[in-house]
Coordinates of C-alpha atoms in Angstrom, one line a residue:
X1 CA 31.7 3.1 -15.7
X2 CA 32.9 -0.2 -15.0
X3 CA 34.6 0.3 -11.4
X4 CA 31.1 1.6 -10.6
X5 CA 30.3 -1.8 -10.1
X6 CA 33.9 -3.4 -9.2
X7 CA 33.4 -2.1 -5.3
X8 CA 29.5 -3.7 -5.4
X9 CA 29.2 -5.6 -2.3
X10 CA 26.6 -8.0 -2.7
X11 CA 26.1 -9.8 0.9
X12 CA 24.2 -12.2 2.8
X13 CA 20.8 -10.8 1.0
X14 CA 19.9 -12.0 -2.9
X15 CA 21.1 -9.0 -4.9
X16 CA 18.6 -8.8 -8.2
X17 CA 21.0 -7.7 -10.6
X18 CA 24.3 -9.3 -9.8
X19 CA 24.7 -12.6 -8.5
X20 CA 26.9 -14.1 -6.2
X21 CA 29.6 -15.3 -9.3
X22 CA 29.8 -11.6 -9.9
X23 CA 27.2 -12.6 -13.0
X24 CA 24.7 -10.2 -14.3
X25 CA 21.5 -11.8 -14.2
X26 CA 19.6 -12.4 -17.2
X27 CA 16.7 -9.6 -16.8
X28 CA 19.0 -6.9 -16.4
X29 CA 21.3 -7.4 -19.3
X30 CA 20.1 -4.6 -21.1
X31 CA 20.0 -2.1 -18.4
X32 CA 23.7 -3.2 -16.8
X33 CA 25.2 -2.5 -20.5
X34 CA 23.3 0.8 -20.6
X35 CA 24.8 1.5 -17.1
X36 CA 28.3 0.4 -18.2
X37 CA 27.7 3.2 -21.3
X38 CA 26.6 6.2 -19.3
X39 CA 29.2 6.8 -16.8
X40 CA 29.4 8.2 -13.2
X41 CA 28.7 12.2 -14.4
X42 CA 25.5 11.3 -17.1
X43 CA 23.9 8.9 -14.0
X44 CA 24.4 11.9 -11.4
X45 CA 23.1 14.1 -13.6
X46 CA 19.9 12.3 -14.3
X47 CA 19.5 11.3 -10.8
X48 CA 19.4 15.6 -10.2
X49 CA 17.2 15.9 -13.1
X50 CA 14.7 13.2 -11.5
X51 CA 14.8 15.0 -8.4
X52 CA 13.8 18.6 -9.9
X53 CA 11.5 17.6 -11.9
X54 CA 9.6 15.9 -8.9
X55 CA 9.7 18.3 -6.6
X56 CA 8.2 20.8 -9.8
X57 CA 5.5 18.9 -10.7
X58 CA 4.3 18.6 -6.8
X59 CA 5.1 14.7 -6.9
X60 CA 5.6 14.4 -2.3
X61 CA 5.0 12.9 0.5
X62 CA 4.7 14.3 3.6
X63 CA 7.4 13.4 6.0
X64 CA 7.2 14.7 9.9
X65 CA 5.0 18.0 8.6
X66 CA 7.0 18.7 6.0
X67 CA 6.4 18.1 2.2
X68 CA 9.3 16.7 0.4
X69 CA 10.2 15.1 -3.4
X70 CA 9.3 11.5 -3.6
X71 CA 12.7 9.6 -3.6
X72 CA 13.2 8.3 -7.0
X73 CA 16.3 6.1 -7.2
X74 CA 17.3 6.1 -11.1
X75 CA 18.0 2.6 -11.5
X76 CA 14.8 0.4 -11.8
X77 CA 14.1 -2.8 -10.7
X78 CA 13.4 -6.0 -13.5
X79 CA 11.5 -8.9 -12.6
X80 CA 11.2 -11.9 -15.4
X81 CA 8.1 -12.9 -16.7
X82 CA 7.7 -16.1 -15.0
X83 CA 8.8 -14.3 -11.5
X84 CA 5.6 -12.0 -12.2
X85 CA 3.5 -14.8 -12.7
X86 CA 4.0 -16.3 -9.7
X87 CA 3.6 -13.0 -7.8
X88 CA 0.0 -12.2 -9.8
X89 CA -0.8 -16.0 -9.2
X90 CA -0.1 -15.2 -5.0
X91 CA -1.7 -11.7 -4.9
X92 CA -5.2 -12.3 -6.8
X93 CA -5.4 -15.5 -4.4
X94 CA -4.3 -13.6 -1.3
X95 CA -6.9 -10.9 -2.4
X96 CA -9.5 -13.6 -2.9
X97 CA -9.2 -15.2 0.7
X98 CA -9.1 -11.7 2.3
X99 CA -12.3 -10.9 0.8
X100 CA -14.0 -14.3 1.9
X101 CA -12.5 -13.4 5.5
X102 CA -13.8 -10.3 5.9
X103 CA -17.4 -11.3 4.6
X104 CA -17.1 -13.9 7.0
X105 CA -16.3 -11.7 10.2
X106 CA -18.7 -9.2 9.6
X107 CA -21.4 -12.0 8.4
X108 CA -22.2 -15.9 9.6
X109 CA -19.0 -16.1 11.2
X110 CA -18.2 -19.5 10.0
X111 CA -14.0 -19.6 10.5
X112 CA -15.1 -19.1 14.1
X113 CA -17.1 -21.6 14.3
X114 CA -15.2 -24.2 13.1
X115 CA -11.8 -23.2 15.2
X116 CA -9.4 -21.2 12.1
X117 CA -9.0 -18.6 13.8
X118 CA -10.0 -17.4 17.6
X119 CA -13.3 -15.3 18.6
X120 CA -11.1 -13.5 20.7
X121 CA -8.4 -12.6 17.7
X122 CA -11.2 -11.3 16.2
X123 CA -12.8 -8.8 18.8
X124 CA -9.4 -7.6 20.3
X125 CA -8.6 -6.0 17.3
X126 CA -8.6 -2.2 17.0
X127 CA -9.6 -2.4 13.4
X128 CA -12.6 -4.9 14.0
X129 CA -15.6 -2.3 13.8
X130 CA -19.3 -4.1 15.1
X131 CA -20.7 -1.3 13.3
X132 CA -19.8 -3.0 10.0
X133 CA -21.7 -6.0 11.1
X134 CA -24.3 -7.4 8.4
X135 CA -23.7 -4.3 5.5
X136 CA -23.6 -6.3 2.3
X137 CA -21.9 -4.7 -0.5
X138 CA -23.4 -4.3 -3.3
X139 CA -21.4 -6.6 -5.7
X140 CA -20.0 -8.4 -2.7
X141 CA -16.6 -6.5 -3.0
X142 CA -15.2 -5.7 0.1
X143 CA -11.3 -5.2 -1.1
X144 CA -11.6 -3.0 -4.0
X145 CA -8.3 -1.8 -4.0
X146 CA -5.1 -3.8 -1.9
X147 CA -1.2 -3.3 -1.9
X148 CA 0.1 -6.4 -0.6
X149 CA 3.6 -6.1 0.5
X150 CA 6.3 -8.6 -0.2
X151 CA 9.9 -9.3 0.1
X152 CA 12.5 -11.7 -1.6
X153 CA 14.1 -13.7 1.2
X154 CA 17.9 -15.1 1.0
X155 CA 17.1 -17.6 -1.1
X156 CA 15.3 -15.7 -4.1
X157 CA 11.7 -16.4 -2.5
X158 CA 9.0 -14.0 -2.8
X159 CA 6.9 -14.1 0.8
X160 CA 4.2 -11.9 2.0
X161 CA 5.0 -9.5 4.8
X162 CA 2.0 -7.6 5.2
X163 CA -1.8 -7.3 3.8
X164 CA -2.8 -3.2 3.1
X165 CA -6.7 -3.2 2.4
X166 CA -8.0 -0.2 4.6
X167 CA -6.4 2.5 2.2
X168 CA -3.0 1.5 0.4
X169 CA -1.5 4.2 -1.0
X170 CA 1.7 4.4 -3.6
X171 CA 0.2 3.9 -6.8
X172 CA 0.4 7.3 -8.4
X173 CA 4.1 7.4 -7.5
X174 CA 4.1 3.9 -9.8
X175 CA 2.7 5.9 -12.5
X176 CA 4.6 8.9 -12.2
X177 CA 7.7 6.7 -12.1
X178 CA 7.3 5.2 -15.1
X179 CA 6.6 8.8 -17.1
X180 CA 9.9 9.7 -15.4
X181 CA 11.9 6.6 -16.7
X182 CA 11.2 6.8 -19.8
X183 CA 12.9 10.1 -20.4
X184 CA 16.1 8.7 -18.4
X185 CA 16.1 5.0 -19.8
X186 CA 15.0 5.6 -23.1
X187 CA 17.3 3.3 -25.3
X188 CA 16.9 0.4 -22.7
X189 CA 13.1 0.7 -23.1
X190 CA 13.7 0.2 -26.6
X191 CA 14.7 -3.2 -26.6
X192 CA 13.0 -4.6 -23.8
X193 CA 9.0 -5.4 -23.9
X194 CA 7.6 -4.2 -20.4
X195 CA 4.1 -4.8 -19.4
X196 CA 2.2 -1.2 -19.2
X197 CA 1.0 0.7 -16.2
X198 CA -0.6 3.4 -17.5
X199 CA -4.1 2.1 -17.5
X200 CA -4.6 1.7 -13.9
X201 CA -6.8 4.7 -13.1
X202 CA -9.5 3.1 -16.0
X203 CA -9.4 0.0 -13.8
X204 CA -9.8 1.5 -10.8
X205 CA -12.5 3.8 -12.0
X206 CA -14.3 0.0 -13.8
X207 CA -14.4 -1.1 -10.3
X208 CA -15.6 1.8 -8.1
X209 CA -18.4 1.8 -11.1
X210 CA -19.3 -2.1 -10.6
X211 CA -19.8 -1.3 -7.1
X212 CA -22.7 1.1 -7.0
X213 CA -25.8 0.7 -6.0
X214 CA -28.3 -1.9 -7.9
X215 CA -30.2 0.2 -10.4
X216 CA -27.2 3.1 -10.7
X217 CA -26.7 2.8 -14.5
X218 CA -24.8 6.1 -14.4
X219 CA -23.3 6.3 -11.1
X220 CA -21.1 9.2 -9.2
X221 CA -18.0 8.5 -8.3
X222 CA -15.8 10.5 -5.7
X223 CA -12.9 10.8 -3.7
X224 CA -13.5 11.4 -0.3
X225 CA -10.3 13.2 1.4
X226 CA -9.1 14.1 4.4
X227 CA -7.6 17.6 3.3
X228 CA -4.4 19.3 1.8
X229 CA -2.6 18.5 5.3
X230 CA -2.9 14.8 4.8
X231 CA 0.7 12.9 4.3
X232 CA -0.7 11.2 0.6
X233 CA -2.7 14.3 -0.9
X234 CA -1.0 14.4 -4.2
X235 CA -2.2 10.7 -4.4
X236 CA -6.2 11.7 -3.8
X237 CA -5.7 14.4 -6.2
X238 CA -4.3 12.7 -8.6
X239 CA -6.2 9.8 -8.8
X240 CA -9.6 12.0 -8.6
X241 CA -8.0 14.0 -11.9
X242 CA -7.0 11.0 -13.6
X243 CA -10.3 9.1 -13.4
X244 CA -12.2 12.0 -13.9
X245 CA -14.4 12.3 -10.5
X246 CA -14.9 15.4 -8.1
X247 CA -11.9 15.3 -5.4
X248 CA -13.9 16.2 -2.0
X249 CA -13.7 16.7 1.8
X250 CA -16.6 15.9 4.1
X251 CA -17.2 19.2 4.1
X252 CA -18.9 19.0 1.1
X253 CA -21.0 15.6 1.7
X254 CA -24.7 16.0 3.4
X255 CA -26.5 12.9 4.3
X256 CA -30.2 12.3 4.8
X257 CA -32.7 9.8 4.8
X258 CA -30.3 7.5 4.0
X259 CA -28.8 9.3 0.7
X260 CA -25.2 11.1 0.4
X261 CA -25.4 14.4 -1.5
X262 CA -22.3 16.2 -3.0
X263 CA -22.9 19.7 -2.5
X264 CA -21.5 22.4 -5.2
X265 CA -22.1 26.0 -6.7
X266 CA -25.1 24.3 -8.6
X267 CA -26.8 22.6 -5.7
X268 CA -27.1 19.2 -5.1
X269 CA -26.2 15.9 -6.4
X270 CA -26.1 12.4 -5.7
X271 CA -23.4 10.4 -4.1
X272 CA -23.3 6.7 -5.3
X273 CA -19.7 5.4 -4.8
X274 CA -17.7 7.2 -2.2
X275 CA -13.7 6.3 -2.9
X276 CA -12.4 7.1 0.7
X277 CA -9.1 8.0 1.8
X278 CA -10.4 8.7 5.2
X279 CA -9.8 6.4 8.1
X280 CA -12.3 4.4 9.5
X281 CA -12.7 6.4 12.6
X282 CA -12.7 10.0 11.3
X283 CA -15.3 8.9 8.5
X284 CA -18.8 8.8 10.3
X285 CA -19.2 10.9 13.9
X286 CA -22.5 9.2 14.1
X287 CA -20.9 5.7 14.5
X288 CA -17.1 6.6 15.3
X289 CA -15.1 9.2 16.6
X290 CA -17.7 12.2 17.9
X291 CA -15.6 15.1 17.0
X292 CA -14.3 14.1 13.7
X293 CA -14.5 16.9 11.3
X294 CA -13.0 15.0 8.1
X295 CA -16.4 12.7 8.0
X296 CA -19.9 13.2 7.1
X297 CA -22.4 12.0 9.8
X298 CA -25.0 9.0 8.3
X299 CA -22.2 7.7 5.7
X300 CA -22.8 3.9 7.7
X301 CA -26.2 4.3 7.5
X302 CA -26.1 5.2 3.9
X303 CA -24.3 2.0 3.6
X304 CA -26.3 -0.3 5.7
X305 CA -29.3 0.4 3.4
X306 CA -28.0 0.3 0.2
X307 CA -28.3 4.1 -1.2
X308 CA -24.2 4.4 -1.6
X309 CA -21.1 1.9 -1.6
X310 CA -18.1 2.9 0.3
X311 CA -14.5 1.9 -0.9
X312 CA -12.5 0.7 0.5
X313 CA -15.6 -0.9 3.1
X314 CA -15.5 0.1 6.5
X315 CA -13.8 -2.2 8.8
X316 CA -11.7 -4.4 6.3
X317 CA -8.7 -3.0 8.9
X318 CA -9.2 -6.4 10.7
X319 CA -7.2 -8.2 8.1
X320 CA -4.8 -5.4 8.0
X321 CA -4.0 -6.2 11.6
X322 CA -0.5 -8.5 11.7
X323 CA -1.9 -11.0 14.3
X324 CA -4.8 -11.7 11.6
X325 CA -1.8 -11.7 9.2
X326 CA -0.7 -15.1 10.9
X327 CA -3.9 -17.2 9.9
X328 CA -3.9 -16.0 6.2
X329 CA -2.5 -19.4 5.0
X330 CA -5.2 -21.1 6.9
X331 CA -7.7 -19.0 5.3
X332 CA -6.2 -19.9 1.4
X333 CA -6.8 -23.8 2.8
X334 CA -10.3 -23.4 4.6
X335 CA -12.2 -20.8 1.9
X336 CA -10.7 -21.7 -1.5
X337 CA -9.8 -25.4 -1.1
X338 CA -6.1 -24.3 -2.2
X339 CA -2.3 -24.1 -0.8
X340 CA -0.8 -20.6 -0.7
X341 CA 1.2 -19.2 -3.7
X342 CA 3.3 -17.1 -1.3
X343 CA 4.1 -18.0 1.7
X344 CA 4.1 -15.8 5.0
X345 CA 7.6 -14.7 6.9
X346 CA 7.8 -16.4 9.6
X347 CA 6.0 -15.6 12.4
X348 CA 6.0 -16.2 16.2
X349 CA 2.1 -15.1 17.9
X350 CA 3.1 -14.0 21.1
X351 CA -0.5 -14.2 22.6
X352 CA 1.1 -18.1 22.6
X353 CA 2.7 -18.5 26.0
X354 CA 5.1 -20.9 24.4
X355 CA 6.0 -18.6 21.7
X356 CA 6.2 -15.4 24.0
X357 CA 8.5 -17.3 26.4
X358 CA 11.1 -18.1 23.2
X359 CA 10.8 -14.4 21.5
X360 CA 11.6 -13.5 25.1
X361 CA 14.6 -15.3 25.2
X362 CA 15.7 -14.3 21.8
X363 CA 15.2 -10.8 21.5
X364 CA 18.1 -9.5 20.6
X365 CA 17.5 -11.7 17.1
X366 CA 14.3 -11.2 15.7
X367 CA 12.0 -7.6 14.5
X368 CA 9.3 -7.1 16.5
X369 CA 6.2 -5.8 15.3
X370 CA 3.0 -3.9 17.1
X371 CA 0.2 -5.6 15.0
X372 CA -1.8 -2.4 14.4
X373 CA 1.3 -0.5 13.6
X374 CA 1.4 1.3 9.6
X375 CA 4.7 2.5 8.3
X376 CA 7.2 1.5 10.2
X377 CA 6.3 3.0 13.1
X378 CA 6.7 1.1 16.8
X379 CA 9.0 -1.9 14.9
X380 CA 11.9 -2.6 16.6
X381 CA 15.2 -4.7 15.2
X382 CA 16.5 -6.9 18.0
X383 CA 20.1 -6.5 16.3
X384 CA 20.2 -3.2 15.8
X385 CA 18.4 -2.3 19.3
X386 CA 20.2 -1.2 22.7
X387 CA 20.0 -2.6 26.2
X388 CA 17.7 -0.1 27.4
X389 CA 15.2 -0.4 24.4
X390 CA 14.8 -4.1 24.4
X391 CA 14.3 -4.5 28.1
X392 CA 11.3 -1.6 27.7
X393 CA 10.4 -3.8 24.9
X394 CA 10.1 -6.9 27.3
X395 CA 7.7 -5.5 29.7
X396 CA 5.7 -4.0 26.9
X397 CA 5.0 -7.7 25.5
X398 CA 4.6 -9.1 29.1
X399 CA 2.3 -6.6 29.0
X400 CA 0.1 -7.2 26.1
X401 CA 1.5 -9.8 24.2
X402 CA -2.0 -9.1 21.9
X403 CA -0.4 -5.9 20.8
X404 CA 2.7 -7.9 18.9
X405 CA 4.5 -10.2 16.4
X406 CA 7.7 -11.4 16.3
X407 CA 9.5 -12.3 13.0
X408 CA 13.2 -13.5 12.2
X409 CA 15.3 -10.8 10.4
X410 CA 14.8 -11.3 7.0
X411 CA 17.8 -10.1 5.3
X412 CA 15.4 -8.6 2.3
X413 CA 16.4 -8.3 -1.7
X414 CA 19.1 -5.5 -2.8
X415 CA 19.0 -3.8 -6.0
X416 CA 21.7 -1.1 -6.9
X417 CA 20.7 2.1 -6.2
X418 CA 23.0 5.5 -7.1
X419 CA 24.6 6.7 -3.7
X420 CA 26.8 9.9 -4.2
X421 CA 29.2 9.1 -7.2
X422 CA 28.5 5.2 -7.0
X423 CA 26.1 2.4 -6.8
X424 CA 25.6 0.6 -3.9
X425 CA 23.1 -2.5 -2.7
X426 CA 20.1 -1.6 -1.1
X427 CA 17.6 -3.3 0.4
X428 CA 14.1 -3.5 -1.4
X429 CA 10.6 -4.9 -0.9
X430 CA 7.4 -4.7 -3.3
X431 CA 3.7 -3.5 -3.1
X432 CA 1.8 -5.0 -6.1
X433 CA -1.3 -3.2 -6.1
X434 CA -4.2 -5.0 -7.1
X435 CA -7.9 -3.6 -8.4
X436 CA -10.9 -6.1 -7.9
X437 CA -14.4 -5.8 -9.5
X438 CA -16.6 -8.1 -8.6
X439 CA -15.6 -10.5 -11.4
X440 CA -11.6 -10.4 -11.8
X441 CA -9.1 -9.3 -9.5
X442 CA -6.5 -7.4 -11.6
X443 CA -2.9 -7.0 -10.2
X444 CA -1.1 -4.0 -11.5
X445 CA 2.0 -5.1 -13.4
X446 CA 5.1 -4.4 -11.0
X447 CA 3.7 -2.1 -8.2
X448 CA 5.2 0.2 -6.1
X449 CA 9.6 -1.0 -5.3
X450 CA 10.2 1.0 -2.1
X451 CA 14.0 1.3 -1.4
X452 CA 16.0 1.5 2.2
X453 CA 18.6 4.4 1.4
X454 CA 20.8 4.0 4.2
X455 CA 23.1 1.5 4.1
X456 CA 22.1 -1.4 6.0
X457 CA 19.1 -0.6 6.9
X458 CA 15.9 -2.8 6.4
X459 CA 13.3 -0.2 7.1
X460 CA 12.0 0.7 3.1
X461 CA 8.8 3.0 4.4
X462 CA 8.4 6.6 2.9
X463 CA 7.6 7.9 5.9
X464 CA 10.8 6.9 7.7
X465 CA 13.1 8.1 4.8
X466 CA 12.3 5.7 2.2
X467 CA 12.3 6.2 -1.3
X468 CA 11.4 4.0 -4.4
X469 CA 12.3 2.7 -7.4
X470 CA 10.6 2.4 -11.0
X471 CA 9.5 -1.8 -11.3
X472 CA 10.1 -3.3 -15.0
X473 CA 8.2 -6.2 -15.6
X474 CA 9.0 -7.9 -18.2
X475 CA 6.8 -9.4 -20.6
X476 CA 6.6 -12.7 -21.6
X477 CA 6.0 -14.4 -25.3
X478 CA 2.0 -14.1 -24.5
X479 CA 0.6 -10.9 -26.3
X480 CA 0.6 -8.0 -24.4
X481 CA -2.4 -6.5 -22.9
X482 CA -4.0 -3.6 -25.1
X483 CA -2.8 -0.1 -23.8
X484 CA -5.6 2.1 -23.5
X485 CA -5.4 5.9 -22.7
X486 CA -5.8 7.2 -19.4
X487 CA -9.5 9.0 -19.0
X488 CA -9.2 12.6 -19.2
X489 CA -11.3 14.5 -16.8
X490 CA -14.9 16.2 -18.2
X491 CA -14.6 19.7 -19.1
X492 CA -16.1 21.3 -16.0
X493 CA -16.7 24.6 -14.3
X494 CA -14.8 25.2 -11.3
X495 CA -15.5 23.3 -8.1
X496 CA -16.4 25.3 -5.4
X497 CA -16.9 24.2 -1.9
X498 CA -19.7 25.4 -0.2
X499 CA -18.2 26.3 3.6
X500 CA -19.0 23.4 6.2
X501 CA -18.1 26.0 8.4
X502 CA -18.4 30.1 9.2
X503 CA -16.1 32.5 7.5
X504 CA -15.2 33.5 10.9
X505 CA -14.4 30.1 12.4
X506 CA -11.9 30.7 15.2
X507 CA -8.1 29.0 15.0
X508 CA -9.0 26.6 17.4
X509 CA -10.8 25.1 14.8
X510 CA -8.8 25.3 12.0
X511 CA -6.2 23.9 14.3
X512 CA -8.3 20.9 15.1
X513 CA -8.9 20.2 11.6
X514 CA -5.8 20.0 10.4
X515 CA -4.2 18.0 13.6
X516 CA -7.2 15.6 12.2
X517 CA -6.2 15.7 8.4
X518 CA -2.7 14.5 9.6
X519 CA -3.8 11.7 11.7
X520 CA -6.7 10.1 9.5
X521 CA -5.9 7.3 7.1
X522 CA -2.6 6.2 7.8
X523 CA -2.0 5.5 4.7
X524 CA 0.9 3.2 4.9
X525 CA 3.3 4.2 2.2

């Protein structure tokens, strides 16, 4: 098994297992000799095994229209104890300016006002909704649930590339990972201590119950969908069987005088905390889009006055937009007195006439980014681009240099990943997913690895081929956190939806509906 790793190639990026003396770094000890033991044929066969068993139990994602297995490379990624640290340290503070941003923007205004961050920044994004204006969240929780990407840089560094608090998705493949590991990696488990995973629905469910309504002692919890045609389904089912709560579609919601209703075979019942995977636009036709058939009309109302709590809130997509992304270290300095724990990548705002004029010039070296773009989509690699492409790209940024960011090409982490018969480097990044209620914000241990799996490439998102890895972390000398059970849903008769629409609604329709399920929530995975 040996030679598997005598061909290893590590480059120009930092390589997390082997470094550049051909060493095995410390963390993966254990799981290189385990490697070493299996050989070539056991490895393949497990990698096959991963890959049935996913596509079995319904684990996909929804690539182009078509539902496929969730990529599951076979060998995990380790980070150290004191490497998690620092990552939990930089999330919960990240999460903690974000949510005095956005409270901000939609409130007094105040980093305005005192020059952080331009009025016009602000109003020219797509995601900056004046409908949001002045609705105060119960608990004063805006961020309920983030997935703040990062990447290691050439030096070992962990930076921020992106904030995801509209509605990240990823974390039931974290879980389902882990179940799947444990069957493949087994002995290795056995002599390494990893912080646990398996709690995360009870969290999440802690928060979306902190956030109801003042005087809800008991509240109703849901998950709102956009339908079976939407790219992240298995996620919203899974998470609405593993906390226990009704899985709906808008369908099913009624809203009047200011109170959300879940209807089912039994009648009515009241809505109090609405978990949303529906995007901003499709989720009220009263206040957004007019022909959105995903939504319920009166949800923003509902909210303005109190009678239900929508999570993720409506309009937190400001801070998901990558010009916004810029200021984020100014925000750590101006709302919590602090210096950031993880620094941005390097980023050029081209709405800067001195800064457009250099990316202009330098094109064919940096990534360039459209700052409302989700998964990958619109980015462009100056090194890897053609003639043709970057010149259209030039007259696009002359054109609204709003609409962009440029970054240096970050050459980002490899791990080893099974390729064929072999293992080969590939390149990596990290979405720690963190849970916030009202009194603690509480960053899942590891988070969701995604994994480029063509050679060379830097783009790591599911929807553009992607896959992902399983993320050890490694616990420290402090005692481990208690591992409690995950909820198992209520026995309960069978939920059934009350039809929105006629039995004989025409395709048209149905067409419609499901072009809209695609589009909403873009879920960037």
């Amino acid at each position: 098994m040996a030679d598997l790793f005598d061909d290893y190639a590590t480059g120009a990026a930092w390589d997390e297992m082997i470094a550049a003396d051909r060493g095995v770094r410390t963390p993966y000890r254990s799981l290189y000799d385990s490697i070493e033991r299996s050989g070539a044929q056991e490895l393949k066969a497990g990698v096959d095994a991963l890959a049935r068993a996913y596509l079995n139990q319904g684990i996909t994602f929804d690539v182009g229209g078509e539902e496929r297995p969730f990529p599951l490379d076979i060998v995990p990624r380790v980070i150290d104890d004191q490497a998690w640290q620092t990552i939990e340290r930089g999330v919960k503070q990240r999460v903690r300016a974000l949510e005095a941003f956005l409270a901000d923007v939609y409130g007094p205004g105040h980093a305005i006002r005192d020059g952080v961050v331009p009025h016009s920044v602000i109003t020219s994004s797509r995601y900056f909704y004046r409908a949001a204006h002045g609705i105060e969240p119960p608990n004063g929780v805006r961020v309920h649930v983030s997935g703040i990407d990062l990447i290691r840089d050439e030096q070992g560094q962990f930076r921020v590339l992106e904030d995801n608090v509209r509605v990240p998705s990823g974390v039931s493949y974290v879980l389902a990972n882990r179940s799947a590991m444990r069957q493949q990696w087994g002995e290795v488990l056995g002599k390494v201590r990893l912080r646990p995973v398996s709690h995360y629905p009870q969290r999440l469910l802690a928060a979306l119950r902190a956030a109801a309504p003042p005087g809800v002692t008991d509240p109703c919890v849901i998950v709102l969908t956009p339908g079976v045609y939407n790219s992240a389904y298995f996620e919203h089912a899974w998470l609405a069987r593993a906390m226990g709560v009704e899985l709906v579609e808008g369908r099913d919601l009624v809203c009047s005088g200011g109170v959300v209703r879940m209807r089912d075979t039994s009648g009515e019942r009241r809505v109090d905390v609405i978990y949303r995977r529906v995007d901003d636009e499709f989720l009220d036709p009263v206040q957004f889009r007019s022909d959105s058939m995903l939504g319920c009309p009166g949800l923003l109302t509902a909210a303005r006055v109190g009678n239900v709590t929508i999570a993720n809130a409506v309009g937190n997509g400001v801070a998901d937009d990558k010009l916004i992304y810029t200021y984020l270290p100014d925000f750590v300095r101006y709302y919590l007195s602090e210096e950031p724990e993880l620094p941005n990548v390097d980023t050029w705002r081209l709405e800067e006439p001195q800064a457009l004029e250099e990316v202009l010039d330098r094109l064919d070296e940096l990534v360039l980014k459209p700052v409302d773009g989700a998964g990958g989509m619109g980015l462009v690699i100056g090194p890897q681009a053609s003639s043709r492409e970057l010149d259209d790209l030039r007259d696009r940024l002359v054109a609204n240099p709003r609409g962009w960011i440029a970054q240096p090409v970050v050459q980002l982490s490899t791990v080893p990943t099974v390729v064929g018969d072999t293992i080969a480097p590939r390149h990596v990044d990290l979405r720690p997913f963190a849970v916030n209620d009202g009194n603690d914000v509480w960053v899942l241990p590891g988070g969701l690895t995604r994994v480029a799996l063509v050679e060379g490439s830097l783009v790591v998102n599911s929807s553009q081929g992607g896959g992902s890895k399983d993320t050890w972390v490694l616990a420290g000398e402090r005692r481990q956190a208690t591992v409690a059970s995950v909820p198992r849903a209520p026995e309960r008769s069978e939920h059934h939806r009350m039809p929105a629409l006629d039995a004989a609604v025409d395709t048209e329709i149905q067409q419609q509906q499901q072009q809209q399920q695609q589009q909403a929530g873009p879920e960037p995975c």
